[in-house]
């Protein structure tokens, strides 16, 4: 079975440190995340692909990258994202569509960078967060739906079954509980989570002053994702070779434990964090695997 992931840094094994170290990891770090990990289970991450390999042979394709956005295809990337060769959602889909055959299973987990609601905002604009959040939510829905429709158009014309799972954004409410602990530990000992404050250079909305609205926006975008999938499924009834599902597995996973955050930046997932995300993502795949003709543990138990 061919499996692909479209996503952002939450789907990769990177973390933030010095600019050049971050650059090196972003360009070279692969296969050390909740989607795919090639190290032995005893030392590595029990990724989704490792779990799938217990059921069927797997060929994995990673399209996800650090800094990736659900984009409108007209925004110019800044210098940092250009040197990282970041492909946004439109570019990741374009990468899939260049292949002669679409993967059997396509997992989508992207949008975490879109919730930086303070990005490029003036002080006066920040006084009206409700306006900003609504604007971002509407734009996100339009862009995500347009790009996903492109993928569905091609999937519908395939001669094999294609399953697409759209995951909601991670549970930021629980995540910030762990982040608050990391901030306390860093304040007491600056050698703990040494690049915790570097986060704010790249993601201003992570600052305590702004994060409550970030949590609100994440919920809004998850509702948009759910609605997009519902609406697009209305047009898929005649295409029996395609299954499109929304999953709240990542959006409901408990990320409140400090050990789930990386020890360097206190931002990205640690190996333990990736294991939590892998468990959540895989455990919700039973209906998808059944559609693809792969017996999951829960499916086998019913027969």
Tab-separated table of C-alpha atoms in Angstrom:
chain	number	residue	atom	x	y	z
A	1	UNK	CA	0.000	0.000	0.000
A	2	UNK	CA	1.277	3.474	-0.894
A	3	UNK	CA	0.792	6.071	1.860
A	4	UNK	CA	1.538	9.807	1.768
A	5	UNK	CA	1.478	12.635	4.304
A	6	UNK	CA	0.717	16.280	3.516
A	7	UNK	CA	1.491	18.574	6.416
A	8	UNK	CA	3.699	20.998	8.305
A	9	UNK	CA	6.395	20.720	10.985
A	10	UNK	CA	4.039	18.868	13.352
A	11	UNK	CA	4.420	15.968	10.901
A	12	UNK	CA	8.223	16.127	10.803
A	13	UNK	CA	10.992	15.337	13.265
A	14	UNK	CA	12.377	18.871	13.425
A	15	UNK	CA	12.788	21.276	16.320
A	16	UNK	CA	13.984	24.889	16.515
A	17	UNK	CA	17.462	25.905	17.691
A	18	UNK	CA	20.061	28.152	16.023
A	19	UNK	CA	19.198	29.262	12.469
A	20	UNK	CA	21.817	27.111	10.725
A	21	UNK	CA	21.126	24.022	12.846
A	22	UNK	CA	17.429	24.414	12.181
A	23	UNK	CA	18.159	24.830	8.482
A	24	UNK	CA	20.246	21.637	8.418
A	25	UNK	CA	17.584	19.563	10.192
A	26	UNK	CA	14.761	20.934	8.077
A	27	UNK	CA	16.610	20.043	4.865
A	28	UNK	CA	17.807	16.617	5.995
A	29	UNK	CA	15.604	15.332	8.819
A	30	UNK	CA	13.157	12.755	7.519
A	31	UNK	CA	11.532	9.610	8.825
A	32	UNK	CA	11.617	10.492	12.510
A	33	UNK	CA	8.044	11.456	13.240
A	34	UNK	CA	4.560	10.135	13.939
A	35	UNK	CA	3.971	9.331	10.267
A	36	UNK	CA	7.132	7.376	9.484
A	37	UNK	CA	10.220	6.377	11.479
A	38	UNK	CA	12.888	3.941	10.335
A	39	UNK	CA	14.618	3.297	13.666
A	40	UNK	CA	13.894	0.090	15.616
A	41	UNK	CA	10.692	0.244	17.699
A	42	UNK	CA	12.634	-0.160	20.944
A	43	UNK	CA	14.550	3.068	20.264
A	44	UNK	CA	12.333	4.968	17.845
A	45	UNK	CA	8.756	6.042	17.277
A	46	UNK	CA	5.995	3.523	16.713
A	47	UNK	CA	4.823	5.528	13.723
A	48	UNK	CA	1.663	5.129	11.664
A	49	UNK	CA	3.644	3.450	8.883
A	50	UNK	CA	5.276	0.996	11.305
A	51	UNK	CA	1.834	0.059	12.583
A	52	UNK	CA	0.516	-0.288	9.041
A	53	UNK	CA	3.428	-2.557	8.133
A	54	UNK	CA	2.090	-5.064	10.648
A	55	UNK	CA	-0.964	-5.345	8.388
A	56	UNK	CA	0.374	-4.844	4.869
A	57	UNK	CA	3.572	-3.824	3.011
A	58	UNK	CA	3.919	-0.025	2.943
A	59	UNK	CA	5.641	2.508	0.680
A	60	UNK	CA	5.697	5.946	2.345
A	61	UNK	CA	5.946	9.406	0.775
A	62	UNK	CA	6.589	12.495	2.906
A	63	UNK	CA	5.420	15.782	1.403
A	64	UNK	CA	5.194	17.659	4.725
A	65	UNK	CA	7.678	20.383	5.584
A	66	UNK	CA	8.561	22.954	8.204
A	67	UNK	CA	6.698	26.251	7.832
A	68	UNK	CA	4.112	24.885	5.384
A	69	UNK	CA	0.830	26.808	5.154
A	70	UNK	CA	-2.599	26.316	3.686
A	71	UNK	CA	-1.939	28.949	1.057
A	72	UNK	CA	-3.716	30.959	-1.584
A	73	UNK	CA	-0.926	30.298	-4.142
A	74	UNK	CA	-0.298	34.035	-4.550
A	75	UNK	CA	1.589	34.783	-1.307
A	76	UNK	CA	5.342	35.258	-1.633
A	77	UNK	CA	7.413	33.159	0.721
A	78	UNK	CA	9.895	34.920	2.990
A	79	UNK	CA	13.636	34.245	2.743
A	80	UNK	CA	13.721	31.696	5.572
A	81	UNK	CA	10.980	29.575	4.029
A	82	UNK	CA	12.540	29.796	0.556
A	83	UNK	CA	15.939	28.476	1.689
A	84	UNK	CA	14.139	25.653	3.505
A	85	UNK	CA	12.417	24.825	0.200
A	86	UNK	CA	9.101	24.885	2.003
A	87	UNK	CA	6.194	23.617	-0.072
A	88	UNK	CA	2.841	24.923	1.043
A	89	UNK	CA	-0.380	22.909	0.747
A	90	UNK	CA	-0.816	23.753	-2.939
A	91	UNK	CA	2.763	22.672	-3.692
A	92	UNK	CA	2.453	19.429	-1.747
A	93	UNK	CA	-0.669	18.502	-3.670
A	94	UNK	CA	1.094	19.426	-6.899
A	95	UNK	CA	3.891	17.034	-5.916
A	96	UNK	CA	1.379	14.193	-5.509
A	97	UNK	CA	-0.375	14.982	-8.771
A	98	UNK	CA	2.896	14.728	-10.725
A	99	UNK	CA	3.149	11.040	-9.890
A	100	UNK	CA	1.642	8.590	-12.408
A	101	UNK	CA	-0.452	7.053	-9.625
A	102	UNK	CA	-1.940	8.564	-6.484
A	103	UNK	CA	-1.142	6.835	-3.182
A	104	UNK	CA	-3.815	4.509	-1.814
A	105	UNK	CA	-3.913	6.416	1.470
A	106	UNK	CA	-3.326	10.160	1.800
A	107	UNK	CA	-3.144	11.698	5.280
A	108	UNK	CA	-3.485	15.477	5.602
A	109	UNK	CA	-2.431	17.322	8.759
A	110	UNK	CA	-1.768	20.959	7.925
A	111	UNK	CA	-2.882	24.389	9.104
A	112	UNK	CA	-0.913	24.800	12.320
A	113	UNK	CA	1.043	27.711	10.850
A	114	UNK	CA	-2.197	29.384	9.768
A	115	UNK	CA	-3.207	30.024	13.379
A	116	UNK	CA	-0.463	32.611	13.929
A	117	UNK	CA	-3.153	35.285	14.008
A	118	UNK	CA	-0.801	38.133	14.993
A	119	UNK	CA	1.484	37.664	11.967
A	120	UNK	CA	1.966	40.930	10.038
A	121	UNK	CA	-0.675	42.711	12.134
A	122	UNK	CA	-0.425	46.278	13.383
A	123	UNK	CA	-1.009	47.208	17.022
A	124	UNK	CA	-4.364	48.717	16.058
A	125	UNK	CA	-5.459	45.559	14.236
A	126	UNK	CA	-4.554	43.429	17.274
A	127	UNK	CA	-7.152	45.336	19.264
A	128	UNK	CA	-9.827	43.577	17.183
A	129	UNK	CA	-8.983	39.872	17.409
A	130	UNK	CA	-12.506	38.730	16.548
A	131	UNK	CA	-12.269	40.417	13.156
A	132	UNK	CA	-8.883	38.877	12.439
A	133	UNK	CA	-9.955	35.390	13.488
A	134	UNK	CA	-13.057	35.486	11.332
A	135	UNK	CA	-11.086	36.748	8.350
A	136	UNK	CA	-8.452	34.027	8.727
A	137	UNK	CA	-11.079	31.333	9.201
A	138	UNK	CA	-12.924	32.246	6.018
A	139	UNK	CA	-9.726	32.497	3.974
A	140	UNK	CA	-8.515	29.154	5.337
A	141	UNK	CA	-11.739	27.461	4.319
A	142	UNK	CA	-11.628	28.860	0.789
A	143	UNK	CA	-7.976	27.908	0.235
A	144	UNK	CA	-8.159	24.444	1.808
A	145	UNK	CA	-11.350	23.508	-0.051
A	146	UNK	CA	-9.950	24.661	-3.390
A	147	UNK	CA	-6.737	22.654	-3.066
A	148	UNK	CA	-8.486	19.571	-1.716
A	149	UNK	CA	-10.947	19.692	-4.621
A	150	UNK	CA	-7.997	19.511	-7.039
A	151	UNK	CA	-6.821	16.361	-5.302
A	152	UNK	CA	-10.311	14.838	-5.332
A	153	UNK	CA	-10.744	15.518	-9.046
A	154	UNK	CA	-7.674	13.430	-9.817
A	155	UNK	CA	-8.489	10.785	-7.190
A	156	UNK	CA	-11.930	10.275	-8.726
A	157	UNK	CA	-10.337	9.435	-12.075
A	158	UNK	CA	-7.993	6.771	-10.641
A	159	UNK	CA	-8.568	3.093	-11.385
A	160	UNK	CA	-7.829	2.103	-7.776
A	161	UNK	CA	-9.333	3.079	-4.429
A	162	UNK	CA	-8.017	6.257	-2.822
A	163	UNK	CA	-8.689	7.120	0.818
A	164	UNK	CA	-8.052	10.645	2.114
A	165	UNK	CA	-8.081	11.464	5.816
A	166	UNK	CA	-8.126	15.112	6.899
A	167	UNK	CA	-6.944	15.458	10.497
A	168	UNK	CA	-7.996	18.370	12.658
A	169	UNK	CA	-5.311	20.587	14.161
A	170	UNK	CA	-3.754	19.318	17.383
A	171	UNK	CA	-5.284	19.965	20.780
A	172	UNK	CA	-3.740	23.346	21.613
A	173	UNK	CA	-5.713	23.760	24.822
A	174	UNK	CA	-3.999	20.737	26.360
A	175	UNK	CA	-0.725	21.513	24.578
A	176	UNK	CA	-0.365	24.906	26.276
A	177	UNK	CA	-0.608	23.249	29.678
A	178	UNK	CA	2.640	21.449	28.904
A	179	UNK	CA	4.094	24.577	27.344
A	180	UNK	CA	3.361	26.558	30.537
A	181	UNK	CA	5.336	24.013	32.566
A	182	UNK	CA	8.246	24.297	30.117
A	183	UNK	CA	8.169	28.088	30.501
A	184	UNK	CA	8.325	27.784	34.299
A	185	UNK	CA	11.247	25.367	34.137
A	186	UNK	CA	13.061	27.608	31.668
A	187	UNK	CA	12.578	30.644	33.936
A	188	UNK	CA	14.128	28.728	36.827
A	189	UNK	CA	16.998	27.290	34.787
A	190	UNK	CA	17.885	28.811	31.410
A	191	UNK	CA	19.604	25.613	30.308
A	192	UNK	CA	16.226	23.860	30.303
A	193	UNK	CA	14.460	24.230	26.956
A	194	UNK	CA	17.258	26.575	25.776
A	195	UNK	CA	15.414	27.659	22.616
A	196	UNK	CA	11.989	28.030	24.174
A	197	UNK	CA	11.970	31.794	23.571
A	198	UNK	CA	13.254	31.364	20.001
A	199	UNK	CA	9.748	30.150	19.269
A	200	UNK	CA	8.416	33.679	19.589
A	201	UNK	CA	10.639	34.934	16.755
A	202	UNK	CA	8.926	32.589	14.329
A	203	UNK	CA	5.468	32.321	15.898
A	204	UNK	CA	4.453	35.472	17.751
A	205	UNK	CA	0.991	34.158	18.646
A	206	UNK	CA	2.590	31.587	20.968
A	207	UNK	CA	3.284	34.359	23.453
A	208	UNK	CA	1.073	34.037	26.568
A	209	UNK	CA	-0.580	37.360	25.721
A	210	UNK	CA	-1.969	36.020	22.434
A	211	UNK	CA	-2.409	32.281	22.880
A	212	UNK	CA	-6.039	32.248	24.075
A	213	UNK	CA	-7.109	33.592	20.668
A	214	UNK	CA	-4.803	31.077	18.984
A	215	UNK	CA	-6.728	28.291	20.729
A	216	UNK	CA	-9.998	29.846	19.556
A	217	UNK	CA	-8.773	30.054	15.979
A	218	UNK	CA	-7.621	26.417	16.009
A	219	UNK	CA	-11.131	25.359	17.027
A	220	UNK	CA	-12.614	27.516	14.282
A	221	UNK	CA	-10.330	25.991	11.646
A	222	UNK	CA	-11.155	22.475	12.810
A	223	UNK	CA	-14.826	23.225	12.374
A	224	UNK	CA	-14.053	24.549	8.902
A	225	UNK	CA	-12.191	21.332	8.072
A	226	UNK	CA	-15.118	19.253	9.266
A	227	UNK	CA	-17.534	21.309	7.165
A	228	UNK	CA	-15.314	21.186	4.076
A	229	UNK	CA	-15.190	17.393	4.220
A	230	UNK	CA	-18.964	17.168	4.709
A	231	UNK	CA	-19.646	19.478	1.771
A	232	UNK	CA	-17.193	17.781	-0.599
A	233	UNK	CA	-18.546	14.348	0.279
A	234	UNK	CA	-21.885	15.398	-1.198
A	235	UNK	CA	-20.215	15.436	-4.613
A	236	UNK	CA	-18.382	12.142	-4.098
A	237	UNK	CA	-21.418	9.865	-3.927
A	238	UNK	CA	-20.987	8.719	-7.536
A	239	UNK	CA	-17.262	8.128	-7.147
A	240	UNK	CA	-17.144	4.905	-5.182
A	241	UNK	CA	-13.376	4.569	-5.503
A	242	UNK	CA	-12.753	7.607	-3.244
A	243	UNK	CA	-13.312	7.921	0.489
A	244	UNK	CA	-12.868	11.291	2.213
A	245	UNK	CA	-12.990	11.480	6.013
A	246	UNK	CA	-12.461	14.125	8.678
A	247	UNK	CA	-10.763	12.864	11.832
A	248	UNK	CA	-10.617	14.652	15.186
A	249	UNK	CA	-8.043	12.155	16.469
A	250	UNK	CA	-5.236	14.715	16.757
A	251	UNK	CA	-7.600	17.462	17.878
A	252	UNK	CA	-8.671	15.414	20.898
A	253	UNK	CA	-5.328	13.793	21.807
A	254	UNK	CA	-4.096	14.805	25.268
A	255	UNK	CA	-0.834	16.731	24.872
A	256	UNK	CA	-0.733	18.212	28.370
A	257	UNK	CA	2.300	16.255	29.667
A	258	UNK	CA	5.636	18.066	29.636
A	259	UNK	CA	7.539	15.027	28.334
A	260	UNK	CA	5.611	15.305	25.067
A	261	UNK	CA	7.467	18.529	24.172
A	262	UNK	CA	10.957	18.578	22.702
A	263	UNK	CA	13.645	19.304	25.308
A	264	UNK	CA	15.305	21.962	23.117
A	265	UNK	CA	12.488	24.259	21.990
A	266	UNK	CA	9.531	23.175	24.127
A	267	UNK	CA	7.502	23.690	20.973
A	268	UNK	CA	7.641	20.713	18.666
A	269	UNK	CA	6.826	17.145	19.736
A	270	UNK	CA	9.405	14.967	21.436
A	271	UNK	CA	9.666	11.280	20.514
A	272	UNK	CA	7.062	10.622	23.221
A	273	UNK	CA	4.875	13.324	21.699
A	274	UNK	CA	5.149	11.774	18.252
A	275	UNK	CA	4.157	8.427	19.747
A	276	UNK	CA	0.994	9.973	21.201
A	277	UNK	CA	0.133	11.514	17.833
A	278	UNK	CA	0.899	8.239	16.024
A	279	UNK	CA	-1.390	6.279	18.341
A	280	UNK	CA	-4.206	8.774	17.921
A	281	UNK	CA	-3.833	8.985	14.131
A	282	UNK	CA	-3.590	5.224	13.605
A	283	UNK	CA	-6.370	4.247	15.987
A	284	UNK	CA	-8.860	6.272	13.937
A	285	UNK	CA	-7.937	4.608	10.633
A	286	UNK	CA	-10.108	1.499	10.965
A	287	UNK	CA	-12.924	2.720	8.626
A	288	UNK	CA	-10.325	3.875	6.101
A	289	UNK	CA	-8.400	0.606	6.134
A	290	UNK	CA	-11.633	-1.345	5.746
A	291	UNK	CA	-12.457	0.750	2.667
A	292	UNK	CA	-9.010	-0.075	1.255
A	293	UNK	CA	-9.439	-3.775	1.959
A	294	UNK	CA	-6.828	-3.883	4.722
A	295	UNK	CA	-7.838	-5.680	7.888
A	296	UNK	CA	-7.103	-3.496	10.919
A	297	UNK	CA	-7.001	-5.089	14.399
A	298	UNK	CA	-10.493	-3.778	15.145
A	299	UNK	CA	-11.807	-5.053	11.819
A	300	UNK	CA	-10.318	-8.507	12.354
A	301	UNK	CA	-11.915	-8.684	15.795
A	302	UNK	CA	-15.385	-8.349	14.224
A	303	UNK	CA	-14.898	-11.327	11.903
